[in-house]
Amino acid sequence: MTSTALRPADRYSPLYFLASLGAGGLAVTFFMYLFFWVPHPGQPVPVFEDIARAFLGGGLLTQGMIAVAYVGIAVLAFHNIRLLIWNIAQYRRLKGTPEWEELTTTNAETQLLAMPLALAMSVNVGFVLGLAFVPGLWGVVEYLFPMALIAFGAIGVLAFRQLGHFFGRVLTKGGVFDVTAHNSFAQLLPAFALSMVAVGFAAPAAMSTVPLTAGISLIGSTFFGVAAILYAVVAAITGFNSMLHYGTARESGPTLLVVIPIMTVLGIMFLRQEHGMMHTFGAEGAAVETLVFLSRLMAVQVIFLLLGFVVLNRQGYWRAFVFGQGDSAGAYALICPGVALSVMLHFWLNQGLVASGLVAKFSAGYWAVSALSVTIQVVMVWFTFHLNRRHFGRSRGAAAVPAE
């Protein structure tokens, strides 16, 4: 009999979908360079032709920025898709096993919502790849929007089916939901998944010139967004109550920060809806209203960032699961808050401060806020590959198991 040391990722958990999610989110952060720093007259987002024109007509700094953005998008999109495929294969192997039976009969069943969450992010990444790499895409984009709505709708159905199984079990059988194990924000993962579907569903509202397409996008994104908000409120209140009674579960400490990406994703959804209502349906809005709205969301994010870091530091989470000997798939949940803050800073700066006239675009103040966003992004890129080495690299002394 021979034995083979296992990598942490070989002890599979659906939370490893967060590895794919984090890589996809980071790919989007590099697209923010193009979105806000490359002129794109004629459409709400930059396309290949806009980027090529800026590259050929720009100086070394502009060309360098575009090159960095393209490399970042390509590398991280590759990891997003690679990890998604790996997760789907592992997920299929997990089904029907004793581990699956245990997972689907405990509070941890909602971890399965990490799959639709990652799927929705990958659809968004696919759209980013199309905008950045495919010439002439905007000429056929109106045909792609209905396909995107179908894709996000299917992912939303999957999420609701998984939630239906969970609620059907815990709300019809007394005592199957362990309140003592609810002492974290782990149950907010379904809200995160629904919000990711909502923001994807809202994209055609911001970009389509066909009223029917934009209208379906507005209605569908509102449905999924409201569902995400309702679920988040209930799960956060009950989870916080349990944490006050039993303390925060140490391995689930990063879930305290999941409010941050939910705020960013829902915030972008509302911005997309607002853009669609203004440009397609003639609604009126003021830039200062957007500034105040984004500032409120950022206030919530900063509060939960501080709360999360207090708890993680007190519990010694970093020494245990990030830089020490312990490994937890839940550590990948730490990538999403950083990605969300980086993206939110871009929107707060450009569609809030600049649009309302408080900061001039490309001024010293503008680049100071942009530098903060980029710094967070760079740290998250490093952190992503650090976790990938720990979880997917060579075994660091994991217990040996018999080889089949």
Coordinates of C-alpha atoms in Angstrom, one line a residue:
M1 CA 0.0 0.0 0.0
T2 CA 1.3 3.4 -0.9
S3 CA 0.3 6.8 0.5
T4 CA -0.1 10.2 -1.0
A5 CA -0.1 13.5 0.8
L6 CA -3.1 15.6 0.1
R7 CA -3.2 19.2 -0.8
P8 CA -5.8 21.2 1.2
A9 CA -7.9 21.6 -2.0
D10 CA -8.1 17.8 -2.2
R11 CA -10.4 17.9 0.8
Y12 CA -13.0 19.6 -1.3
S13 CA -15.5 22.1 -0.1
P14 CA -18.0 24.1 -2.3
L15 CA -16.4 27.2 -0.8
Y16 CA -13.6 26.7 -3.3
F17 CA -15.9 28.2 -5.8
L18 CA -14.8 31.4 -4.1
A19 CA -11.4 31.0 -5.6
S20 CA -12.9 31.2 -9.0
L21 CA -15.1 34.1 -7.9
G22 CA -12.1 36.1 -6.5
A23 CA -10.1 35.7 -9.7
G24 CA -13.1 36.8 -11.8
G25 CA -13.6 39.8 -9.5
L26 CA -10.0 40.8 -9.9
A27 CA -10.3 40.5 -13.7
V28 CA -13.1 43.1 -13.5
T29 CA -10.9 45.4 -11.4
F30 CA -8.4 45.6 -14.3
F31 CA -11.3 46.4 -16.6
M32 CA -12.0 49.5 -14.4
Y33 CA -8.8 51.0 -15.8
L34 CA -10.3 50.9 -19.3
F35 CA -13.8 51.8 -18.1
F36 CA -12.8 55.0 -16.4
W37 CA -9.5 56.0 -18.1
V38 CA -10.2 55.3 -21.8
P39 CA -12.6 57.6 -23.7
H40 CA -15.5 55.7 -25.1
P41 CA -17.9 58.0 -26.9
G42 CA -21.0 56.5 -28.4
Q43 CA -21.5 53.7 -25.9
P44 CA -21.5 53.4 -22.1
V45 CA -18.6 51.0 -21.9
P46 CA -15.2 50.9 -23.8
V47 CA -14.9 48.4 -26.6
F48 CA -11.9 47.0 -28.5
E49 CA -11.9 49.9 -31.0
D50 CA -11.9 52.5 -28.2
I51 CA -9.0 50.8 -26.5
A52 CA -7.0 50.4 -29.7
R53 CA -7.5 54.0 -30.6
A54 CA -6.4 55.1 -27.1
F55 CA -3.3 52.8 -27.3
L56 CA -2.2 54.0 -30.7
G57 CA -2.8 57.7 -30.0
G58 CA -1.6 57.7 -26.4
G59 CA 1.7 58.3 -24.6
L60 CA 3.8 55.7 -22.8
L61 CA 1.7 56.0 -19.6
T62 CA -1.5 55.3 -21.5
Q63 CA 0.0 52.4 -23.4
G64 CA 1.5 51.0 -20.2
M65 CA -1.9 51.3 -18.4
I66 CA -3.7 49.5 -21.2
A67 CA -1.0 46.8 -21.4
V68 CA -1.3 46.1 -17.7
A69 CA -5.1 46.1 -17.9
Y70 CA -5.0 43.5 -20.7
V71 CA -2.5 41.3 -19.0
G72 CA -4.5 41.4 -15.7
I73 CA -7.8 40.7 -17.4
A74 CA -6.3 37.8 -19.5
V75 CA -4.4 36.1 -16.6
L76 CA -7.2 36.4 -14.0
A77 CA -9.9 35.5 -16.4
F78 CA -7.9 32.3 -17.2
H79 CA -7.7 31.5 -13.6
N80 CA -11.4 32.3 -13.1
I81 CA -12.5 29.8 -15.8
R82 CA -9.9 27.2 -14.9
L83 CA -11.0 27.2 -11.2
L84 CA -14.6 27.2 -12.2
I85 CA -14.2 24.1 -14.4
W86 CA -12.2 22.4 -11.6
N87 CA -14.9 23.2 -9.0
I88 CA -17.7 21.9 -11.2
A89 CA -15.8 18.6 -11.6
Q90 CA -15.2 18.3 -7.9
Y91 CA -18.7 19.3 -7.1
R92 CA -20.0 16.5 -9.3
R93 CA -17.7 14.0 -7.6
L94 CA -18.9 15.2 -4.2
K95 CA -22.6 14.5 -4.9
G96 CA -23.9 11.2 -3.5
T97 CA -21.0 10.8 -1.1
P98 CA -21.2 10.6 2.7
E99 CA -19.7 14.1 2.8
W100 CA -22.5 15.4 0.5
E101 CA -25.1 13.8 2.8
E102 CA -23.5 15.5 5.8
L103 CA -23.3 18.9 4.0
T104 CA -26.9 18.9 2.8
T105 CA -28.3 18.0 6.3
T106 CA -26.6 20.8 8.2
N107 CA -26.4 24.6 8.2
A108 CA -23.5 24.3 5.7
E109 CA -25.9 23.4 2.9
T110 CA -26.0 27.1 1.9
Q111 CA -22.4 26.7 0.9
L112 CA -23.8 25.2 -2.3
L113 CA -24.9 28.7 -3.3
A114 CA -21.2 29.4 -4.0
M115 CA -21.7 27.7 -7.3
P116 CA -24.3 30.0 -8.8
L117 CA -22.3 32.9 -7.4
A118 CA -19.2 31.8 -9.2
L119 CA -21.2 31.0 -12.4
A120 CA -22.7 34.5 -12.4
M121 CA -19.3 36.1 -12.0
S122 CA -17.9 34.0 -14.9
V123 CA -20.7 35.3 -17.2
N124 CA -19.7 38.8 -16.2
V125 CA -16.0 38.0 -16.9
G126 CA -17.0 36.6 -20.3
F127 CA -18.6 40.0 -21.2
V128 CA -15.5 41.8 -20.1
L129 CA -13.4 39.6 -22.3
G130 CA -15.7 40.3 -25.2
L131 CA -15.5 44.0 -24.8
A132 CA -11.8 44.1 -24.4
F133 CA -10.7 41.5 -27.0
V134 CA -13.4 41.1 -29.7
P135 CA -13.4 43.7 -32.5
G136 CA -16.9 44.7 -33.7
L137 CA -18.7 43.3 -30.7
W138 CA -20.8 46.4 -30.2
G139 CA -22.3 45.9 -33.7
V140 CA -24.0 42.7 -32.5
V141 CA -24.4 43.4 -28.8
E142 CA -28.2 43.8 -28.9
Y143 CA -28.3 40.1 -30.0
L144 CA -26.1 39.2 -27.0
F145 CA -28.2 40.9 -24.4
P146 CA -31.1 38.5 -24.6
M147 CA -28.7 35.6 -24.3
A148 CA -27.1 37.2 -21.2
L149 CA -30.6 37.6 -19.7
I150 CA -31.3 33.9 -20.3
A151 CA -28.0 32.9 -18.8
F152 CA -28.5 35.0 -15.6
G153 CA -32.1 33.8 -15.4
A154 CA -31.0 30.2 -15.5
I155 CA -28.4 30.8 -12.8
G156 CA -31.0 32.6 -10.7
V157 CA -33.3 29.6 -11.1
L158 CA -30.5 27.3 -9.9
A159 CA -29.9 29.5 -6.9
F160 CA -33.6 29.5 -6.0
R161 CA -33.8 25.7 -6.4
Q162 CA -30.9 25.3 -4.0
L163 CA -32.4 27.7 -1.6
G164 CA -35.8 26.0 -1.9
H165 CA -34.2 22.7 -0.9
F166 CA -32.6 24.3 2.1
F167 CA -35.7 26.2 3.3
G168 CA -37.9 23.2 2.5
R169 CA -35.8 21.2 5.0
V170 CA -35.2 23.7 7.8
L171 CA -38.7 25.3 7.8
T172 CA -40.7 22.1 7.8
K173 CA -38.7 20.0 10.2
G174 CA -38.2 21.4 13.7
G175 CA -34.7 21.4 15.1
V176 CA -32.7 20.7 12.0
F177 CA -31.2 24.2 11.9
D178 CA -28.5 24.6 14.5
V179 CA -28.8 28.1 15.9
T180 CA -25.6 27.6 17.9
A181 CA -23.7 27.1 14.6
H182 CA -25.3 30.2 13.1
N183 CA -22.7 32.4 14.8
S184 CA -21.3 34.0 11.7
F185 CA -22.4 35.7 8.5
A186 CA -22.0 32.4 6.5
Q187 CA -25.7 32.4 5.8
L188 CA -25.3 35.6 3.8
L189 CA -23.7 33.7 1.0
P190 CA -27.1 33.1 -0.7
A191 CA -27.7 36.9 -0.6
F192 CA -24.3 37.4 -2.3
A193 CA -25.2 34.9 -5.0
L194 CA -28.6 36.5 -5.7
S195 CA -27.1 40.0 -5.8
M196 CA -24.5 38.8 -8.3
V197 CA -27.3 37.5 -10.5
A198 CA -29.1 40.8 -10.0
V199 CA -26.1 43.0 -11.1
G200 CA -25.6 40.8 -14.2
F201 CA -29.3 41.0 -15.0
A202 CA -29.1 44.8 -14.8
A203 CA -26.4 45.2 -17.4
P204 CA -28.7 45.3 -20.4
A205 CA -30.7 48.1 -18.7
A206 CA -27.6 50.2 -18.7
M207 CA -26.4 49.4 -22.2
S208 CA -29.3 48.3 -24.4
T209 CA -31.1 50.8 -26.7
V210 CA -34.1 48.4 -27.1
P211 CA -36.8 49.4 -24.6
L212 CA -38.1 45.9 -24.2
T213 CA -34.7 44.4 -23.5
A214 CA -33.9 47.3 -21.0
G215 CA -37.4 46.9 -19.4
I216 CA -37.0 43.1 -18.9
S217 CA -33.5 43.8 -17.4
L218 CA -34.9 46.4 -15.0
I219 CA -37.7 44.1 -13.8
G220 CA -35.6 41.0 -13.5
S221 CA -32.7 42.7 -11.7
T222 CA -35.2 44.3 -9.3
F223 CA -36.6 40.9 -8.5
F224 CA -33.3 39.3 -7.7
G225 CA -32.0 42.4 -6.0
V226 CA -35.0 42.6 -3.6
A227 CA -34.6 38.9 -2.9
A228 CA -31.0 39.4 -2.0
I229 CA -31.8 42.3 0.3
L230 CA -34.6 40.4 2.1
Y231 CA -32.4 37.4 2.6
A232 CA -29.4 39.5 3.7
V233 CA -31.4 41.4 6.3
V234 CA -32.9 38.2 7.9
A235 CA -29.6 36.3 7.8
A236 CA -27.6 39.2 9.2
I237 CA -30.0 39.9 12.1
T238 CA -30.3 36.2 13.1
G239 CA -26.6 35.6 12.6
F240 CA -25.6 38.6 14.7
N241 CA -27.9 37.5 17.4
S242 CA -26.2 34.1 17.5
M243 CA -22.8 35.7 17.5
L244 CA -23.7 37.8 20.5
H245 CA -24.7 34.6 22.3
Y246 CA -22.0 32.2 21.3
G247 CA -19.2 34.4 19.8
T248 CA -18.1 34.3 16.2
A249 CA -17.1 30.9 14.8
R250 CA -13.4 31.2 14.3
E251 CA -13.1 29.6 10.9
S252 CA -16.1 31.6 9.6
G253 CA -14.7 35.0 10.7
P254 CA -14.1 36.2 7.2
T255 CA -17.9 36.1 6.6
L256 CA -18.3 39.2 8.6
L257 CA -16.8 41.0 5.6
V258 CA -19.3 39.6 3.1
V259 CA -21.5 42.6 3.5
I260 CA -18.8 44.6 1.6
P261 CA -19.1 42.9 -1.7
I262 CA -22.9 42.7 -1.4
M263 CA -23.0 46.5 -1.0
T264 CA -20.8 46.9 -4.1
V265 CA -22.7 44.5 -6.3
L266 CA -26.1 45.9 -5.3
G267 CA -24.7 49.5 -5.7
I268 CA -23.6 48.8 -9.3
M269 CA -27.0 47.2 -9.9
F270 CA -28.8 50.4 -8.9
L271 CA -26.4 52.5 -10.9
R272 CA -27.1 50.4 -14.0
Q273 CA -30.8 50.7 -13.4
E274 CA -30.6 54.4 -13.0
H275 CA -28.6 54.8 -16.2
G276 CA -31.2 52.7 -18.1
M277 CA -34.1 54.7 -16.7
M278 CA -32.5 58.0 -17.6
H279 CA -31.2 57.2 -21.1
T280 CA -33.9 54.7 -22.3
F281 CA -37.0 55.9 -20.4
G282 CA -36.3 59.6 -19.9
A283 CA -36.1 59.6 -16.1
E284 CA -34.3 62.4 -14.4
G285 CA -31.5 62.2 -11.8
A286 CA -28.8 64.4 -10.2
A287 CA -25.2 63.6 -9.8
V288 CA -25.1 64.6 -6.2
E289 CA -27.8 62.0 -5.5
T290 CA -25.5 59.3 -6.8
L291 CA -22.6 60.7 -4.7
V292 CA -24.7 60.5 -1.5
F293 CA -26.0 57.0 -2.4
L294 CA -22.5 55.7 -3.0
S295 CA -21.2 57.4 0.1
R296 CA -23.9 55.6 2.2
L297 CA -22.9 52.3 0.7
M298 CA -19.2 53.0 1.4
A299 CA -20.0 54.0 5.0
V300 CA -21.6 50.5 5.5
Q301 CA -18.6 48.9 4.0
V302 CA -16.1 50.7 6.1
I303 CA -18.1 49.9 9.3
F304 CA -18.1 46.2 8.5
L305 CA -14.5 46.3 7.4
L306 CA -13.5 47.6 10.9
L307 CA -15.8 45.2 12.6
G308 CA -14.4 42.3 10.6
F309 CA -10.8 43.2 11.3
V310 CA -11.4 43.6 15.0
V311 CA -12.8 40.1 15.2
L312 CA -10.2 38.5 12.9
N313 CA -7.3 40.0 14.8
R314 CA -8.7 39.1 18.2
Q315 CA -9.3 35.5 17.0
G316 CA -5.8 35.2 15.5
Y317 CA -7.3 34.2 12.1
W318 CA -4.4 35.4 10.1
R319 CA -1.9 33.3 12.0
A320 CA -4.2 30.3 12.0
F321 CA -5.5 30.1 8.4
V322 CA -3.6 32.6 6.2
F323 CA 0.1 32.5 7.3
G324 CA 0.2 29.6 9.7
Q325 CA -0.2 25.8 9.4
G326 CA -4.0 25.7 9.2
D327 CA -5.9 25.9 5.9
S328 CA -9.5 26.8 5.4
A329 CA -11.4 27.2 2.1
G330 CA -13.3 30.0 3.8
A331 CA -10.1 32.2 3.6
Y332 CA -11.0 32.8 -0.1
A333 CA -13.9 34.9 1.3
L334 CA -11.3 37.5 2.2
I335 CA -10.6 38.3 -1.5
C336 CA -14.1 39.5 -2.3
P337 CA -14.2 42.4 0.2
G338 CA -10.9 43.8 -1.1
V339 CA -12.1 43.5 -4.7
A340 CA -15.4 45.1 -3.8
L341 CA -13.7 48.1 -2.1
S342 CA -11.4 48.6 -5.0
V343 CA -14.3 48.7 -7.5
M344 CA -16.5 50.8 -5.2
L345 CA -13.7 53.4 -4.9
H346 CA -13.6 53.7 -8.7
F347 CA -17.3 54.3 -8.9
W348 CA -17.5 56.6 -5.9
L349 CA -14.7 58.7 -7.4
N350 CA -15.8 58.8 -11.0
Q351 CA -19.6 58.7 -10.8
G352 CA -19.8 60.5 -7.4
L353 CA -17.0 63.0 -6.8
V354 CA -16.1 63.8 -10.4
A355 CA -19.7 63.8 -11.7
S356 CA -20.8 66.2 -9.0
G357 CA -17.9 68.5 -9.6
L358 CA -16.1 68.0 -6.3
V359 CA -13.0 66.5 -7.9
A360 CA -11.6 67.3 -11.4
K361 CA -10.9 64.2 -13.5
F362 CA -7.2 63.3 -13.7
S363 CA -6.3 65.9 -11.0
A364 CA -3.9 65.2 -8.1
G365 CA -6.9 64.4 -5.8
Y366 CA -8.3 62.1 -8.5
W367 CA -5.1 60.1 -8.7
A368 CA -4.8 59.9 -5.0
V369 CA -8.1 58.1 -4.6
S370 CA -7.3 56.0 -7.7
A371 CA -4.0 55.0 -6.2
L372 CA -5.8 53.8 -3.0
S373 CA -8.1 51.6 -5.2
V374 CA -5.1 50.2 -7.2
T375 CA -3.2 49.5 -4.0
I376 CA -6.1 47.4 -2.6
Q377 CA -6.3 45.7 -6.0
V378 CA -2.6 44.8 -6.0
V379 CA -2.7 43.5 -2.5
M380 CA -5.7 41.3 -3.4
V381 CA -3.8 39.9 -6.5
W382 CA -0.9 38.9 -4.3
F383 CA -3.3 37.5 -1.7
T384 CA -5.1 35.4 -4.4
F385 CA -2.0 33.7 -5.6
H386 CA -0.8 33.3 -2.0
L387 CA -3.9 31.3 -1.2
N388 CA -3.7 29.4 -4.5
R389 CA -0.2 28.3 -3.6
R390 CA -1.3 27.2 -0.1
H391 CA -4.4 25.3 -1.3
F392 CA -3.5 24.1 -4.8
G393 CA 0.3 23.8 -4.5
R394 CA 2.3 21.0 -3.0
S395 CA 1.2 19.4 0.3
R396 CA 2.7 21.1 3.3
G397 CA 2.6 18.1 5.6
A398 CA -1.0 17.0 5.1
A399 CA -2.0 13.7 6.5
A400 CA -1.3 10.8 4.2
V401 CA -4.2 8.7 2.8
P402 CA -4.0 5.3 1.1
A403 CA -3.8 5.6 -2.7
E404 CA -6.4 3.7 -4.6

